[in-house]
Coordinates of C-alpha atoms and ligand atoms in Angstrom, one line a residue:
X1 CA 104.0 74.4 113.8
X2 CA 102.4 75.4 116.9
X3 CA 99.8 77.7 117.4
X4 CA 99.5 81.1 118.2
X5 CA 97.5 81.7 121.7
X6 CA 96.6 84.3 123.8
X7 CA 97.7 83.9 127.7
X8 CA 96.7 87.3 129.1
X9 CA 94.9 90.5 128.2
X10 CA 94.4 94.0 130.1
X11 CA 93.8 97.6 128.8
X12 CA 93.6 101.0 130.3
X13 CA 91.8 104.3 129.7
X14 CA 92.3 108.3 131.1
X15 CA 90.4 108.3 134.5
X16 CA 89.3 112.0 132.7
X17 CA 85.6 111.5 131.3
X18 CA 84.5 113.9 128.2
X19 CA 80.7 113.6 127.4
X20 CA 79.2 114.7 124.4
X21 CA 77.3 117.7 126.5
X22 CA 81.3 118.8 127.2
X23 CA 81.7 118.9 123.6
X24 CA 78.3 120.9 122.7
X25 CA 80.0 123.2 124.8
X26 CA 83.0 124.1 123.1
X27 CA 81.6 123.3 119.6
X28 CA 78.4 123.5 117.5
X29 CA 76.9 119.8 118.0
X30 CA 74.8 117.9 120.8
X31 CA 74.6 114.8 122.6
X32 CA 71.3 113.9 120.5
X33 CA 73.2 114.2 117.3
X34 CA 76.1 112.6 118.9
X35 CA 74.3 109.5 119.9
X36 CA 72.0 109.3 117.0
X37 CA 75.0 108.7 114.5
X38 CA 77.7 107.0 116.0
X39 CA 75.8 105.9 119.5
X40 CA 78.7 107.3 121.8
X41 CA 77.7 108.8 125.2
X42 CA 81.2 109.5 126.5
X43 CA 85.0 109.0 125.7
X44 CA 88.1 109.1 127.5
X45 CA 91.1 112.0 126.8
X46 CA 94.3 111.9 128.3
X47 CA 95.3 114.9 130.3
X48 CA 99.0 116.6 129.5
X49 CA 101.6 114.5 130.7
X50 CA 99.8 111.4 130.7
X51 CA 101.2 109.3 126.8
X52 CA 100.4 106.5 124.9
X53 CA 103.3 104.5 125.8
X54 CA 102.1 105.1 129.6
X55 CA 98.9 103.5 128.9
X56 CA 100.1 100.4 126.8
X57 CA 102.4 99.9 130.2
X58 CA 99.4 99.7 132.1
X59 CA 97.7 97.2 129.7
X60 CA 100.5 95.8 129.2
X61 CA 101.0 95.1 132.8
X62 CA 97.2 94.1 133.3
X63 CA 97.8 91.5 130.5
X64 CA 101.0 90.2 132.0
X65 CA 99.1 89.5 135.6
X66 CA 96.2 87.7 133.9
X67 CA 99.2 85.5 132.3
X68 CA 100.9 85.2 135.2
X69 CA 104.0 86.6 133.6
X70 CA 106.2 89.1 134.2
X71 CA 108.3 91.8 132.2
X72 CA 111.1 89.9 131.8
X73 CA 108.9 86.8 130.3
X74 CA 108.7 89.1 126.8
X75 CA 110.6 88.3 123.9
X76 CA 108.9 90.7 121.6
X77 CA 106.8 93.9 121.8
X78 CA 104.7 94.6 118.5
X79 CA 103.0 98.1 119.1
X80 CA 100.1 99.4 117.0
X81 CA 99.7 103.0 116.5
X82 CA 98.5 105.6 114.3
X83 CA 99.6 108.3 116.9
X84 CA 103.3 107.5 118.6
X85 CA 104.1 109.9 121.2
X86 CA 106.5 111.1 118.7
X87 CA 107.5 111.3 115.3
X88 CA 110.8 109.1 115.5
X89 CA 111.1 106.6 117.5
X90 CA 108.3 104.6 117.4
X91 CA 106.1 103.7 120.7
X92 CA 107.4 100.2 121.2
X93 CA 110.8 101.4 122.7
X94 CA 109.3 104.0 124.8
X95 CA 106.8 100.9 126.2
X96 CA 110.6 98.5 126.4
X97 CA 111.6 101.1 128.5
X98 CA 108.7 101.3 130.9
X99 CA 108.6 98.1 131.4
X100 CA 111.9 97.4 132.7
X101 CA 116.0 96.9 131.6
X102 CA 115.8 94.0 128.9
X103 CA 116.6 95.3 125.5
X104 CA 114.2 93.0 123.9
X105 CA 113.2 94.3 120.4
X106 CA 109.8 96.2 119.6
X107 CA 108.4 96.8 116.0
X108 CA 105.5 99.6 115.4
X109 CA 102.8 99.1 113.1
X110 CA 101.2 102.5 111.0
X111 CA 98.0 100.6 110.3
X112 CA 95.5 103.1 112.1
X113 CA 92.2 101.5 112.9
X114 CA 93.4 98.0 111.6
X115 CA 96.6 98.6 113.6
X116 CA 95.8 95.9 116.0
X117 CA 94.7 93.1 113.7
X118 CA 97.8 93.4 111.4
X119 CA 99.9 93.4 114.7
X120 CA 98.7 90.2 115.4
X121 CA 99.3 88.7 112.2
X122 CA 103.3 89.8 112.7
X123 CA 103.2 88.3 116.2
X124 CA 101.4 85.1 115.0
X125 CA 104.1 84.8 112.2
X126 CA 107.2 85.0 114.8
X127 CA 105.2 82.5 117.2
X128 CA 104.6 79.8 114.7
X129 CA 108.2 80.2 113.0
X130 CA 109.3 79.7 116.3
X131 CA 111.8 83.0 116.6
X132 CA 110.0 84.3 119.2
X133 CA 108.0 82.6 122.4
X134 CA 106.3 85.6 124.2
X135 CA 105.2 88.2 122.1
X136 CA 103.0 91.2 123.8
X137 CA 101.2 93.2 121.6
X138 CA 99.6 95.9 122.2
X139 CA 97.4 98.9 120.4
X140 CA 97.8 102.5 121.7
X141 CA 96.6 105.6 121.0
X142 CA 95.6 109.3 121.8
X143 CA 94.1 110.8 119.6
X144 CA 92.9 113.8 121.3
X145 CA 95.5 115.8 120.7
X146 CA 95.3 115.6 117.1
X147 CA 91.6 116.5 117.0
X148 CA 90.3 120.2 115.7
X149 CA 88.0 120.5 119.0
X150 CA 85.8 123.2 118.0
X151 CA 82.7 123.6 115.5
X152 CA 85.3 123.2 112.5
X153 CA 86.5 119.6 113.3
X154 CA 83.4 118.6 115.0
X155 CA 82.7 115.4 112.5
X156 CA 86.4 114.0 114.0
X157 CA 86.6 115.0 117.5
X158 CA 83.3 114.0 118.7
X159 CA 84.5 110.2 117.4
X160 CA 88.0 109.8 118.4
X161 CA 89.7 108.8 122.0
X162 CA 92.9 107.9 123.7
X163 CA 93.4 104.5 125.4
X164 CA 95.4 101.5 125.3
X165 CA 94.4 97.3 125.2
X166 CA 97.1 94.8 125.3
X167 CA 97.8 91.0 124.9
X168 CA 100.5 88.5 125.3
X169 CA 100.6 85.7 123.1
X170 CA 102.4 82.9 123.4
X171 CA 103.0 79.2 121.3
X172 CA 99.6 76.3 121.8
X173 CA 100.0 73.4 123.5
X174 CA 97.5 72.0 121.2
X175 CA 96.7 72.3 117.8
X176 CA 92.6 73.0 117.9
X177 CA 93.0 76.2 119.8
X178 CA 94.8 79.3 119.0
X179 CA 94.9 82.3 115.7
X180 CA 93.2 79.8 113.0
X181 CA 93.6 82.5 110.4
X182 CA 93.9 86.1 108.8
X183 CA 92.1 87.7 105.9
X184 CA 93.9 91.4 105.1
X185 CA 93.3 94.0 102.8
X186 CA 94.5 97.4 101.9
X187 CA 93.7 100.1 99.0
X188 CA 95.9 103.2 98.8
X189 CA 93.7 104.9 96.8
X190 CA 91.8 105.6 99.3
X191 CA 94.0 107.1 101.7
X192 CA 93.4 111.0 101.7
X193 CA 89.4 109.9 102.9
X194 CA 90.9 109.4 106.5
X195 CA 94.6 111.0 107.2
X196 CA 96.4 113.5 108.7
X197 CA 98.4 115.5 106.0
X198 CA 101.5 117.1 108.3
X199 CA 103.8 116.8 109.3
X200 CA 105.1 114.9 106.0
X201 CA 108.6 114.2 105.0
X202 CA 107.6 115.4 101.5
X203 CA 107.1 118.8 102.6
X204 CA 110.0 121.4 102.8
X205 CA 109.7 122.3 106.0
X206 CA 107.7 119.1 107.0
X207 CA 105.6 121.4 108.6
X208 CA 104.6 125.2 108.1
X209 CA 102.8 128.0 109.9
X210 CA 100.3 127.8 107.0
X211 CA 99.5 124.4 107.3
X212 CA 99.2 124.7 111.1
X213 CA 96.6 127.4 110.4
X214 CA 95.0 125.6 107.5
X215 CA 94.5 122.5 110.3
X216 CA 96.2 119.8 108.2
X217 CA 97.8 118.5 111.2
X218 CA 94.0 117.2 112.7
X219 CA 92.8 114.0 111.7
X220 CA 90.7 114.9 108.3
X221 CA 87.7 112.2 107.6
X222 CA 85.3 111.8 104.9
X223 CA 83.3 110.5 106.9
X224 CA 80.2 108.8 104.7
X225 CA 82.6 107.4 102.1
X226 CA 84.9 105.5 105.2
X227 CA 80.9 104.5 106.4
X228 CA 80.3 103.3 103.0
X229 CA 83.1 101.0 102.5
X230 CA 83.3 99.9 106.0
X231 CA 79.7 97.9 106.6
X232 CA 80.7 96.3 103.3
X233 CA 84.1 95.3 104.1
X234 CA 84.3 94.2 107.3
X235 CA 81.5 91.6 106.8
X236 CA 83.0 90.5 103.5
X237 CA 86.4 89.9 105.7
X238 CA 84.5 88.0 108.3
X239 CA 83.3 86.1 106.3
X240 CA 86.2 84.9 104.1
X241 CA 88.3 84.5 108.0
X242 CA 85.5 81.6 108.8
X243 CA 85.5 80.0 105.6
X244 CA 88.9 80.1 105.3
X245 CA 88.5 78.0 109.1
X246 CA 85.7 76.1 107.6
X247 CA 83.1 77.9 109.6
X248 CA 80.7 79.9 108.9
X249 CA 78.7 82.7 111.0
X250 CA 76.7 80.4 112.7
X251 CA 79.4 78.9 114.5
X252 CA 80.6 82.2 115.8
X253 CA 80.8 82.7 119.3
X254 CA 81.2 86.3 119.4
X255 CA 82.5 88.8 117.3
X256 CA 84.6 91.5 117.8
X257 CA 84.8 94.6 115.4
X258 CA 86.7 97.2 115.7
X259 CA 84.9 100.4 117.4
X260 CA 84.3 102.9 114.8
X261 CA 80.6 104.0 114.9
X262 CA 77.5 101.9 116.4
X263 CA 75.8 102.2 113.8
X264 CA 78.7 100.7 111.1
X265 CA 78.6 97.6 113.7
X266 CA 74.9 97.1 113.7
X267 CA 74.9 97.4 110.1
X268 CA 77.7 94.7 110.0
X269 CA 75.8 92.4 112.4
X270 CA 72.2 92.4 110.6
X271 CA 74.5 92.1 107.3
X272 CA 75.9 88.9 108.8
X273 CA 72.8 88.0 110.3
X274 CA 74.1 87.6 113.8
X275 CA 72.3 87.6 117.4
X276 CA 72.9 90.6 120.1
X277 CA 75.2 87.9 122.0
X278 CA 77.1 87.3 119.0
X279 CA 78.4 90.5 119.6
X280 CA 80.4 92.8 121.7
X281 CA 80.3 96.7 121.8
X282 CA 81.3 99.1 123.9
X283 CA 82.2 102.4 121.8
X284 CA 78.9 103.8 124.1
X285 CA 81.8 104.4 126.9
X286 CA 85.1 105.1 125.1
X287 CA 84.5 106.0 121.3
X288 CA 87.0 105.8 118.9
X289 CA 90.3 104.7 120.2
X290 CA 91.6 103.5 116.7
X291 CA 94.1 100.5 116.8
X292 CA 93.1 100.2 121.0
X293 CA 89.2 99.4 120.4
X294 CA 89.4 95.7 120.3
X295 CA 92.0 94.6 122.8
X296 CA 90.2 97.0 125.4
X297 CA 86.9 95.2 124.1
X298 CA 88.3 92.0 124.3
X299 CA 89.6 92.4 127.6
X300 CA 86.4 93.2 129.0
X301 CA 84.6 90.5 127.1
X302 CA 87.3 88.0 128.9
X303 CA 86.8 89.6 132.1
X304 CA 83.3 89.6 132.1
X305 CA 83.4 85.6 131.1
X306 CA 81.8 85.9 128.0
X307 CA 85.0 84.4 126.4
X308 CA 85.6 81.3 127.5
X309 CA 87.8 78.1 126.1
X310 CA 86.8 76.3 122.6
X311 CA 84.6 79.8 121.6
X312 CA 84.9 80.5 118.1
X313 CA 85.9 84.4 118.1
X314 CA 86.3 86.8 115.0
X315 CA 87.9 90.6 115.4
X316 CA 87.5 92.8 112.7
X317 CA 88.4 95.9 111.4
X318 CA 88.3 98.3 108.9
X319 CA 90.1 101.9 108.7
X320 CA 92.7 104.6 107.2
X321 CA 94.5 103.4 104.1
X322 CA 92.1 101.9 103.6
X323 CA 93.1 98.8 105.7
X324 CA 91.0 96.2 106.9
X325 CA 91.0 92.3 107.9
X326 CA 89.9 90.0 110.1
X327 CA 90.9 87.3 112.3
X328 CA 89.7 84.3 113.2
X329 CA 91.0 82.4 117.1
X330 CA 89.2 79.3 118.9
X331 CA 90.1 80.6 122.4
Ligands
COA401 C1 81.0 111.1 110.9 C2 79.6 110.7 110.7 C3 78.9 110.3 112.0 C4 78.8 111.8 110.1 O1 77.5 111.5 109.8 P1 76.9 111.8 108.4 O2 75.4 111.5 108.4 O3 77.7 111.2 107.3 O4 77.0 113.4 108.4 P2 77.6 114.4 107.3 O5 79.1 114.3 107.4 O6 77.0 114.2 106.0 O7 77.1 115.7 107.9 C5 75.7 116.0 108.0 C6 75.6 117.3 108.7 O8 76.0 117.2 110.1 C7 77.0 118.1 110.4 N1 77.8 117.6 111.5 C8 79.0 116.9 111.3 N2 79.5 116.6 112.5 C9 78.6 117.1 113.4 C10 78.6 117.1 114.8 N3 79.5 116.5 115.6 N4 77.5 117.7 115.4 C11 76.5 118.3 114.7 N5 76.6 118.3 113.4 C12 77.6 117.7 112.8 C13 77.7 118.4 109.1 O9 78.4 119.6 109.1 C14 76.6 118.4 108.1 O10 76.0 119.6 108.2 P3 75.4 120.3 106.8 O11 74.4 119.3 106.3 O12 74.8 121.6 107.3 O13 76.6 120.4 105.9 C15 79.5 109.5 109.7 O14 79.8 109.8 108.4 C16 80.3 108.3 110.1 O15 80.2 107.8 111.2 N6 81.3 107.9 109.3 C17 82.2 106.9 109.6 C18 83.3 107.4 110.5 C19 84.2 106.4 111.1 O16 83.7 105.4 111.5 N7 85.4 106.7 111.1 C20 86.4 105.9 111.7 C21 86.7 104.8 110.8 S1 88.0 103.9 111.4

């Protein structure tokens, strides 16, 4: 069986800029706090008219260019999101459409923050069965639409951000380099701690006036018990992806977590003992963009050359569900 590689990646962000003194001034909260507990400085928000499908086509395209491939190269789109441009259908089409006239099929994943880690265990599984040759995925998002932006949802909206990262992957021409393996998890009892209630199919209408007023159509976030489990998880996953590889943290180049909260990261990199160029952050400029964070970090880490061929990489993550895993690649 071959495995899985990655030929290309790109990502793309609003051009409009929100710092943390915009939001002290719509809402009761500061840059100081701001930066003291999650280490974000400024995030990016789409403005109307601008979608999530419209930024995975410009990853998307990025990623296809640093492949040298074109549209018509894909055989299969797998598109992480926690927040399609609409309910039904999912994002993937509306990205198969944008990108040209092939009717090549598109599956969604619902795996919020862990979106894009679980995506590229479904693409890796299609590659090395060998049903599928080119598989882009990608993880899009915005979230600022579904954010309470005043003093009320102030421990959400200062996190969250729209944006998009994408990759293509395609089959090894060797057997040392490529996805070397996946560690997933998920626990459904957790998954009121971090959700958006409505709309819901269980509810008759799915949504109502008084839910609308009640805000339980914002993103609503326990916010210390997702901290709690997630600088205990996310090293315990990257840690079972490089045994599984025979590896351990040592041997890590760099790893790549997905960007929740700087301080959940620095907490993950002194629990795994690793150096400052072990790792890669970068919520500073664009917050939380959810299943986006690590293929826009991964593109810059690749563009920037500190990814280079033979590195030992791990991308983590940990979010809604609760969902988390890791995965292990020797670029
Ligand atoms: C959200 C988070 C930064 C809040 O930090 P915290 O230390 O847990 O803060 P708390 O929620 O206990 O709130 C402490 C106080 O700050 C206030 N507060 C919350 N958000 C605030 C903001 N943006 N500005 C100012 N004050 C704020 C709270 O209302 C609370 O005030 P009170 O003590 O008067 O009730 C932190 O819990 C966190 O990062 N959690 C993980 C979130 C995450 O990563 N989510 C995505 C996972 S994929």
């Amino acid at each position: 069986m071959p495995r899985t590689r990655f030929l290309g990646t790109g990502f793309a962000v609003p051009d409009r800029v929100v710092t943390n003194d915009d939001l002290s001034r719509v809402m009761d909260t500061s840059d100081e706090w701001i930066r003291t507990r999650t280490g974000i400085e400024e995030r990016r928000w789409a403005v109307e008219g601008e979608t999530g499908a419209g930024f995975a086509h410009q990853a998307t395209l990025r990623a296809l260019a640093a492949a040298g491939l074109g549209p018509g190269d894909l055989d299969l789109i797998v598109y992480a999101t926690s927040t399609p441009d609409h309910f039904a259908p999912g994002g993937g089409v509306y990205l198969q459409r944008l990108l040209g006239d092939r009717p090549i099929p598109s599956i969604d994943i619902r795996n919020q923050c862990s979106g894009f880690v679980y995506a590229l265990s479904v693409a890796d599984a299609f590659i090395r069965c060998g049903q599928f040759r080119h598989v882009l995925v990608v993880g899009a998002e915005i979230q600022s639409t579904g954010m309470d932006v005043s003093t009320r949802g102030r421990n959400t909206a200062v996190l969250f951000a729209d944006g998009a990262g994408a990759v293509v992957l395609g089959p090894s021409d060797d057997d040392a380099s490529g996805i070397l393996a996946f560690d997933l998890h998920g626990d459904g009892h957790y998954a009121e701690r971090l959700w958006v209630d409505a709309p819901g199919s269980m509810y008759h209408p799915r949504v109502s006036h008084e839910q609308l007023d009640a805000g339980r159509h914002f993103l609503d976030m326990d916010g210390k018990e997702v901290f709690r489990h997630a600088v205990v998880r996310m090293p315990e996953s990257v840690r079972a992806v490089l045994a599984a590889t025979g590896h351990d943290t040592g041997d890590l180049t760099l790893l790549i977590a997905h960007q929740a909260n700087l301080r959940i990261s620095e907490m993950m990199q002194k629990s795994l003992a690793l150096r400052d160029d072990q790792v890669y952050n970068n919520i500073m400029r664009y917050g939380n963009t959810t299943a986006a964070t690590i293929p826009i970090a991964l593109d810059e880490c690749v563009r920037a050359g500190r990814v280079r061929r033979g590195d030992l990489l791990a991308l983590t993550a940990f979010g809604s569900g609760f969902l988390w895993g890791s995965v292990a690649v020797r670029w």
